[in-house]
């Protein structure tokens, strides 16, 4: 108990540390008697004159970490002198206790800890979601509704279904059901990227406003650039207007209660506090940090306890992240959390591992059962009482057959040479239509965009935007937001509205003809719809995910694109074994690419959902290689499989080396070595960072302009920046708007060794990891033997000095 209480500064005292404390330092008998007297007075003030003696039973590790989190948060709130000013020594204990109660109530109200409570009334799916009322209950949602009836215990539910089946609404419905049945304390929605988090934030906000019209609901957006998101900023500003110090009347009642509304209270926006809010949307990294041994990791666990945690796009995580997720599931089960995992596709082994992880964390472990197999799409669950799986039909509108065509995707050897893909796109879109090309790397997307410019030269497609567009993550944050907004306006849901920063929402307006070149940023969660999809070769589950952007909504289509059509850019064949390209093979494992190519190469169609599971198991299953392979391909199969298994084992070992001990650990968990990893410390080597993802390190940078030795936000030199001073709020937002994360291996390693963080930024919690890039008046900067160019169309272009990128003459000006 004492160790848990002593951890409120972020680390727990260990027995070895306590043994080194002298008796004089710890206090003698007088100090012991004084502590007993204080304890008795504490009990008397709370109406417990005789405190029961401590029991020898062990309540378990989950209890002690929850207690540590509670004490830590209480210490943070109680240390605020605005709420708890100094009390003169002549005030009696009874008066001090009365004042403290009133001050605590006022603090919790002003910080927005109070104002929301779990609902008491069950609601139907159609009552909670206007879209369900409009389009009807889908089979997945009906299956979830039926399963959740009379469920009065937490559990894990895995929903596997094609894109567009309403998994998000089903997950939020389950969270609402558990809130009513169990009084759970809210919900956190975890997504793979910042962009997908921003989109989900708006949907969750609308749901909360509809569900709790009489409550003040605190909703947080949790990721590195949340402070720049317009919708989140609006909620923060509204919270600032509503929350003024509560008035305390003489009888102890608090006046000035804010009206019912969804807001983002400022106190929770500080690092480590976001998960304490009842509702949150953000990246999956925020919850994975709860099982990494950082300072105050138990505060994150405390924030998640007794909530529903929804994790979207589970198929997108590698072996390292999945191992962390399994340990998190174990802790979530021990903390009384319900969990919903969403995926379009999951290999059977992955699904079984996730279920087993949650089962290990249950206090009452259900009997060992083998969950029977059910065909895809399906609902899988485990609770303290039972486990099982259930098949449901896909919606009729998502029963479809995709036409598959393999194309030559090689880039032209020179700017004037023909580009086969450009010619075919120009031909098929001659009568109109919207196409997307998904590339596997930013550099490849930039090259494809440049090669397509001669085929789609129009700067206005009739909707005010260019006929050919580019969207990827290697842009300044402000530019990426604008490109994402542009994509939603052009290719979003029919009759949909897209939020803008400075004006009312804009209605979706689809161009007659347009081509979007993009990376994986459009692969997940963004509600985009295309008439034709072109993709580079990728693992089969991701190709299926990308195909979910084809004919996603009911709308008129060009006559020649009435059937959903998928073009796959074929790998090069310089010999008997396919070559997928340096960039693609750096992003995706070769063995998975090879097995995906073998599973797809003879297909002229893909039938969804009937063939989904067959394709997933063909690539991720444990079966033997297909028959009839050439000796060269068979040899490459075996060699690449061995490398994949070795890499998977190494990633799992990395996760096991880093994560915290499990809740069923048989010894004293608090004796585990003090946290050695840091969430956010620019002064330490990246290997000591609390990594939620593996891979080459990324370096966040902020791009400013240099003129006569002075840094400016703009090229014209109208807005200077003092790099020696800690920036204020508006300057911080302006700086972060010009930020971008770089993962280019050569430049990143140079920045890790030579990058400069200005003194003023080092003192700022949001800027302390950002390196400074000072551009010249040509938007260029050089670091080592790499040049960075901020191009208005291509985004951030990185190349070795002397190496040219294929592009039109004016695309880099």
mmCIF file of N, CA, C and O in Angstrom, residues 85-133:
data_model
loop_
_atom_site.group_PDB
_atom_site.id
_atom_site.type_symbol
_atom_site.label_atom_id
_atom_site.label_comp_id
_atom_site.label_asym_id
_atom_site.label_seq_id
_atom_site.Cartn_x
_atom_site.Cartn_y
_atom_site.Cartn_z
ATOM 1 N N UNK A 85 -6.103 27.404 -1.698
ATOM 2 C CA UNK A 85 -5.167 28.396 -1.153
ATOM 3 C C UNK A 85 -4.726 28.017 0.259
ATOM 4 O O UNK A 85 -5.313 27.150 0.917
ATOM 5 N N UNK A 86 -3.696 28.681 0.683
ATOM 6 C CA UNK A 86 -3.137 28.415 2.024
ATOM 7 C C UNK A 86 -4.195 28.660 3.096
ATOM 8 O O UNK A 86 -4.923 29.655 3.062
ATOM 9 N N UNK A 87 -4.299 27.738 4.065
ATOM 10 C CA UNK A 87 -5.238 27.858 5.187
ATOM 11 C C UNK A 87 -4.464 28.256 6.442
ATOM 12 O O UNK A 87 -3.475 27.584 6.788
ATOM 13 N N UNK A 88 -4.855 29.319 7.133
ATOM 14 C CA UNK A 88 -4.142 29.752 8.348
ATOM 15 C C UNK A 88 -4.111 28.631 9.399
ATOM 16 O O UNK A 88 -5.041 27.826 9.497
ATOM 17 N N UNK A 89 -3.066 28.584 10.194
ATOM 18 C CA UNK A 89 -2.930 27.497 11.178
ATOM 19 C C UNK A 89 -3.955 27.546 12.292
ATOM 20 O O UNK A 89 -4.141 26.543 12.989
ATOM 21 N N UNK A 90 -4.642 28.663 12.504
ATOM 22 C CA UNK A 90 -5.611 28.735 13.600
ATOM 23 C C UNK A 90 -6.980 28.179 13.216
ATOM 24 O O UNK A 90 -7.907 28.172 14.036
ATOM 25 N N UNK A 91 -7.140 27.691 11.969
ATOM 26 C CA UNK A 91 -8.411 27.113 11.537
ATOM 27 C C UNK A 91 -8.529 25.699 12.099
ATOM 28 O O UNK A 91 -7.589 24.899 12.024
ATOM 29 N N UNK A 92 -9.673 25.376 12.658
ATOM 30 C CA UNK A 92 -9.879 24.056 13.243
ATOM 31 C C UNK A 92 -9.912 22.988 12.154
ATOM 32 O O UNK A 92 -10.172 23.270 10.970
ATOM 33 N N UNK A 93 -9.692 21.728 12.569
ATOM 34 C CA UNK A 93 -9.733 20.636 11.612
ATOM 35 C C UNK A 93 -11.115 20.505 10.975
ATOM 36 O O UNK A 93 -11.241 20.214 9.784
ATOM 37 N N UNK A 94 -12.148 20.713 11.806
ATOM 38 C CA UNK A 94 -13.502 20.597 11.280
ATOM 39 C C UNK A 94 -13.763 21.648 10.202
ATOM 40 O O UNK A 94 -14.346 21.343 9.147
ATOM 41 N N UNK A 95 -13.306 22.884 10.452
ATOM 42 C CA UNK A 95 -13.489 23.942 9.468
ATOM 43 C C UNK A 95 -12.631 23.685 8.234
ATOM 44 O O UNK A 95 -13.060 23.909 7.081
ATOM 45 N N UNK A 96 -11.408 23.213 8.459
ATOM 46 C CA UNK A 96 -10.525 22.893 7.324
ATOM 47 C C UNK A 96 -11.155 21.807 6.451
ATOM 48 O O UNK A 96 -11.149 21.882 5.221
ATOM 49 N N UNK A 97 -11.743 20.796 7.096
ATOM 50 C CA UNK A 97 -12.376 19.709 6.360
ATOM 51 C C UNK A 97 -13.562 20.227 5.538
ATOM 52 O O UNK A 97 -13.739 19.863 4.368
ATOM 53 N N UNK A 98 -14.377 21.097 6.133
ATOM 54 C CA UNK A 98 -15.527 21.654 5.427
ATOM 55 C C UNK A 98 -15.090 22.478 4.222
ATOM 56 O O UNK A 98 -15.637 22.358 3.133
ATOM 57 N N UNK A 99 -14.064 23.326 4.409
ATOM 58 C CA UNK A 99 -13.562 24.146 3.300
ATOM 59 C C UNK A 99 -12.985 23.256 2.191
ATOM 60 O O UNK A 99 -13.211 23.505 0.995
ATOM 61 N N UNK A 100 -12.228 22.255 2.602
ATOM 62 C CA UNK A 100 -11.577 21.392 1.614
ATOM 63 C C UNK A 100 -12.610 20.675 0.754
ATOM 64 O O UNK A 100 -12.415 20.496 -0.466
ATOM 65 N N UNK A 101 -13.714 20.240 1.375
ATOM 66 C CA UNK A 101 -14.764 19.586 0.603
ATOM 67 C C UNK A 101 -15.338 20.527 -0.455
ATOM 68 O O UNK A 101 -15.510 20.148 -1.618
ATOM 69 N N UNK A 102 -15.623 21.749 -0.043
ATOM 70 C CA UNK A 102 -16.177 22.720 -0.986
ATOM 71 C C UNK A 102 -15.174 23.041 -2.087
ATOM 72 O O UNK A 102 -15.528 23.140 -3.268
ATOM 73 N N UNK A 103 -13.920 23.218 -1.702
ATOM 74 C CA UNK A 103 -12.894 23.533 -2.696
ATOM 75 C C UNK A 103 -12.699 22.375 -3.680
ATOM 76 O O UNK A 103 -12.500 22.596 -4.884
ATOM 77 N N UNK A 104 -12.761 21.156 -3.168
ATOM 78 C CA UNK A 104 -12.595 19.994 -4.043
ATOM 79 C C UNK A 104 -13.749 19.904 -5.044
ATOM 80 O O UNK A 104 -13.545 19.639 -6.234
ATOM 81 N N UNK A 105 -14.965 20.132 -4.556
ATOM 82 C CA UNK A 105 -16.117 20.128 -5.465
ATOM 83 C C UNK A 105 -15.973 21.205 -6.541
ATOM 84 O O UNK A 105 -16.256 20.979 -7.720
ATOM 85 N N UNK A 106 -15.546 22.382 -6.106
ATOM 86 C CA UNK A 106 -15.366 23.470 -7.067
ATOM 87 C C UNK A 106 -14.271 23.136 -8.078
ATOM 88 O O UNK A 106 -14.406 23.408 -9.281
ATOM 89 N N UNK A 107 -13.171 22.540 -7.608
ATOM 90 C CA UNK A 107 -12.063 22.197 -8.501
ATOM 91 C C UNK A 107 -12.506 21.171 -9.544
ATOM 92 O O UNK A 107 -12.215 21.302 -10.741
ATOM 93 N N UNK A 108 -13.217 20.143 -9.086
ATOM 94 C CA UNK A 108 -13.640 19.099 -10.019
ATOM 95 C C UNK A 108 -14.620 19.641 -11.039
ATOM 96 O O UNK A 108 -14.609 19.235 -12.206
ATOM 97 N N UNK A 109 -15.467 20.567 -10.626
ATOM 98 C CA UNK A 109 -16.397 21.164 -11.596
ATOM 99 C C UNK A 109 -15.655 22.062 -12.572
ATOM 100 O O UNK A 109 -15.862 22.001 -13.784
ATOM 101 N N UNK A 110 -14.773 22.885 -12.052
ATOM 102 C CA UNK A 110 -14.081 23.840 -12.918
ATOM 103 C C UNK A 110 -13.149 23.136 -13.903
ATOM 104 O O UNK A 110 -12.932 23.619 -15.012
ATOM 105 N N UNK A 111 -12.601 21.992 -13.495
ATOM 106 C CA UNK A 111 -11.714 21.239 -14.378
ATOM 107 C C UNK A 111 -12.488 20.293 -15.292
ATOM 108 O O UNK A 111 -11.883 19.624 -16.120
ATOM 109 N N UNK A 112 -13.825 20.235 -15.126
ATOM 110 C CA UNK A 112 -14.706 19.392 -15.954
ATOM 111 C C UNK A 112 -14.536 17.910 -15.670
ATOM 112 O O UNK A 112 -14.729 17.066 -16.546
ATOM 113 N N UNK A 113 -14.170 17.577 -14.425
ATOM 114 C CA UNK A 113 -14.230 16.177 -14.024
ATOM 115 C C UNK A 113 -15.684 15.751 -13.827
ATOM 116 O O UNK A 113 -16.025 14.585 -13.988
ATOM 117 N N UNK A 114 -16.524 16.688 -13.423
ATOM 118 C CA UNK A 114 -17.933 16.387 -13.211
ATOM 119 C C UNK A 114 -18.755 16.999 -14.335
ATOM 120 O O UNK A 114 -18.254 17.776 -15.135
ATOM 121 N N UNK A 115 -20.042 16.672 -14.375
ATOM 122 C CA UNK A 115 -20.933 17.200 -15.407
ATOM 123 C C UNK A 115 -21.511 16.113 -16.289
ATOM 124 O O UNK A 115 -22.517 16.308 -16.962
ATOM 125 N N UNK A 116 -20.851 14.931 -16.298
ATOM 126 C CA UNK A 116 -21.339 13.805 -17.091
ATOM 127 C C UNK A 116 -21.440 12.587 -16.195
ATOM 128 O O UNK A 116 -20.628 12.384 -15.294
ATOM 129 N N UNK A 117 -22.440 11.778 -16.423
ATOM 130 C CA UNK A 117 -22.539 10.493 -15.733
ATOM 131 C C UNK A 117 -23.112 9.471 -16.689
ATOM 132 O O UNK A 117 -23.797 9.820 -17.665
ATOM 133 N N UNK A 118 -22.849 8.214 -16.383
ATOM 134 C CA UNK A 118 -23.307 7.142 -17.257
ATOM 135 C C UNK A 118 -24.834 7.165 -17.341
ATOM 136 O O UNK A 118 -25.512 7.440 -16.355
ATOM 137 N N UNK A 119 -25.384 6.888 -18.529
ATOM 138 C CA UNK A 119 -26.848 6.938 -18.695
ATOM 139 C C UNK A 119 -27.539 5.771 -17.990
ATOM 140 O O UNK A 119 -26.910 4.751 -17.678
ATOM 141 N N UNK A 120 -28.817 5.928 -17.747
ATOM 142 C CA UNK A 120 -29.620 4.889 -17.114
ATOM 143 C C UNK A 120 -30.576 4.218 -18.087
ATOM 144 O O UNK A 120 -31.175 3.201 -17.759
ATOM 145 N N UNK A 121 -30.737 4.785 -19.269
ATOM 146 C CA UNK A 121 -31.731 4.272 -20.202
ATOM 147 C C UNK A 121 -31.063 3.661 -21.426
ATOM 148 O O UNK A 121 -30.172 4.246 -22.027
ATOM 149 N N UNK A 122 -31.500 2.468 -21.784
ATOM 150 C CA UNK A 122 -31.011 1.824 -22.997
ATOM 151 C C UNK A 122 -31.633 2.500 -24.219
ATOM 152 O O UNK A 122 -32.781 2.918 -24.187
ATOM 153 N N UNK A 123 -30.858 2.620 -25.263
ATOM 154 C CA UNK A 123 -31.351 3.191 -26.511
ATOM 155 C C UNK A 123 -31.135 2.199 -27.651
ATOM 156 O O UNK A 123 -30.135 1.466 -27.677
ATOM 157 N N UNK A 124 -32.034 2.221 -28.597
ATOM 158 C CA UNK A 124 -31.898 1.378 -29.774
ATOM 159 C C UNK A 124 -30.864 1.981 -30.721
ATOM 160 O O UNK A 124 -30.583 3.189 -30.671
ATOM 161 N N UNK A 125 -30.306 1.139 -31.593
ATOM 162 C CA UNK A 125 -29.295 1.620 -32.539
ATOM 163 C C UNK A 125 -29.854 2.764 -33.374
ATOM 164 O O UNK A 125 -29.194 3.790 -33.581
ATOM 165 N N UNK A 126 -31.061 2.621 -33.850
ATOM 166 C CA UNK A 126 -31.653 3.651 -34.710
ATOM 167 C C UNK A 126 -31.886 4.951 -33.950
ATOM 168 O O UNK A 126 -31.861 6.031 -34.548
ATOM 169 N N UNK A 127 -32.097 4.872 -32.636
ATOM 170 C CA UNK A 127 -32.276 6.086 -31.842
ATOM 171 C C UNK A 127 -30.968 6.858 -31.720
ATOM 172 O O UNK A 127 -30.965 8.086 -31.622
ATOM 173 N N UNK A 128 -29.841 6.141 -31.715
ATOM 174 C CA UNK A 128 -28.545 6.771 -31.473
ATOM 175 C C UNK A 128 -27.914 7.345 -32.731
ATOM 176 O O UNK A 128 -27.094 8.260 -32.646
ATOM 177 N N UNK A 129 -28.280 6.805 -33.897
ATOM 178 C CA UNK A 129 -27.576 7.185 -35.119
ATOM 179 C C UNK A 129 -28.573 7.552 -36.220
ATOM 180 O O UNK A 129 -29.294 6.678 -36.723
ATOM 181 N N UNK A 130 -28.618 8.820 -36.607
ATOM 182 C CA UNK A 130 -29.538 9.232 -37.678
ATOM 183 C C UNK A 130 -29.326 8.467 -38.972
ATOM 184 O O UNK A 130 -30.290 8.193 -39.698
ATOM 185 N N UNK A 131 -28.047 8.098 -39.285
ATOM 186 C CA UNK A 131 -27.789 7.373 -40.533
ATOM 187 C C UNK A 131 -28.488 6.023 -40.536
ATOM 188 O O UNK A 131 -28.937 5.550 -41.586
ATOM 189 N N UNK A 132 -28.570 5.378 -39.361
ATOM 190 C CA UNK A 132 -29.251 4.080 -39.287
ATOM 191 C C UNK A 132 -30.744 4.269 -39.521
ATOM 192 O O UNK A 132 -31.399 3.457 -40.187
ATOM 193 N N UNK A 133 -31.296 5.351 -38.996
ATOM 194 C CA UNK A 133 -32.718 5.633 -39.239
ATOM 195 C C UNK A 133 -32.977 5.857 -40.727
ATOM 196 O O UNK A 133 -34.027 5.490 -41.253
#
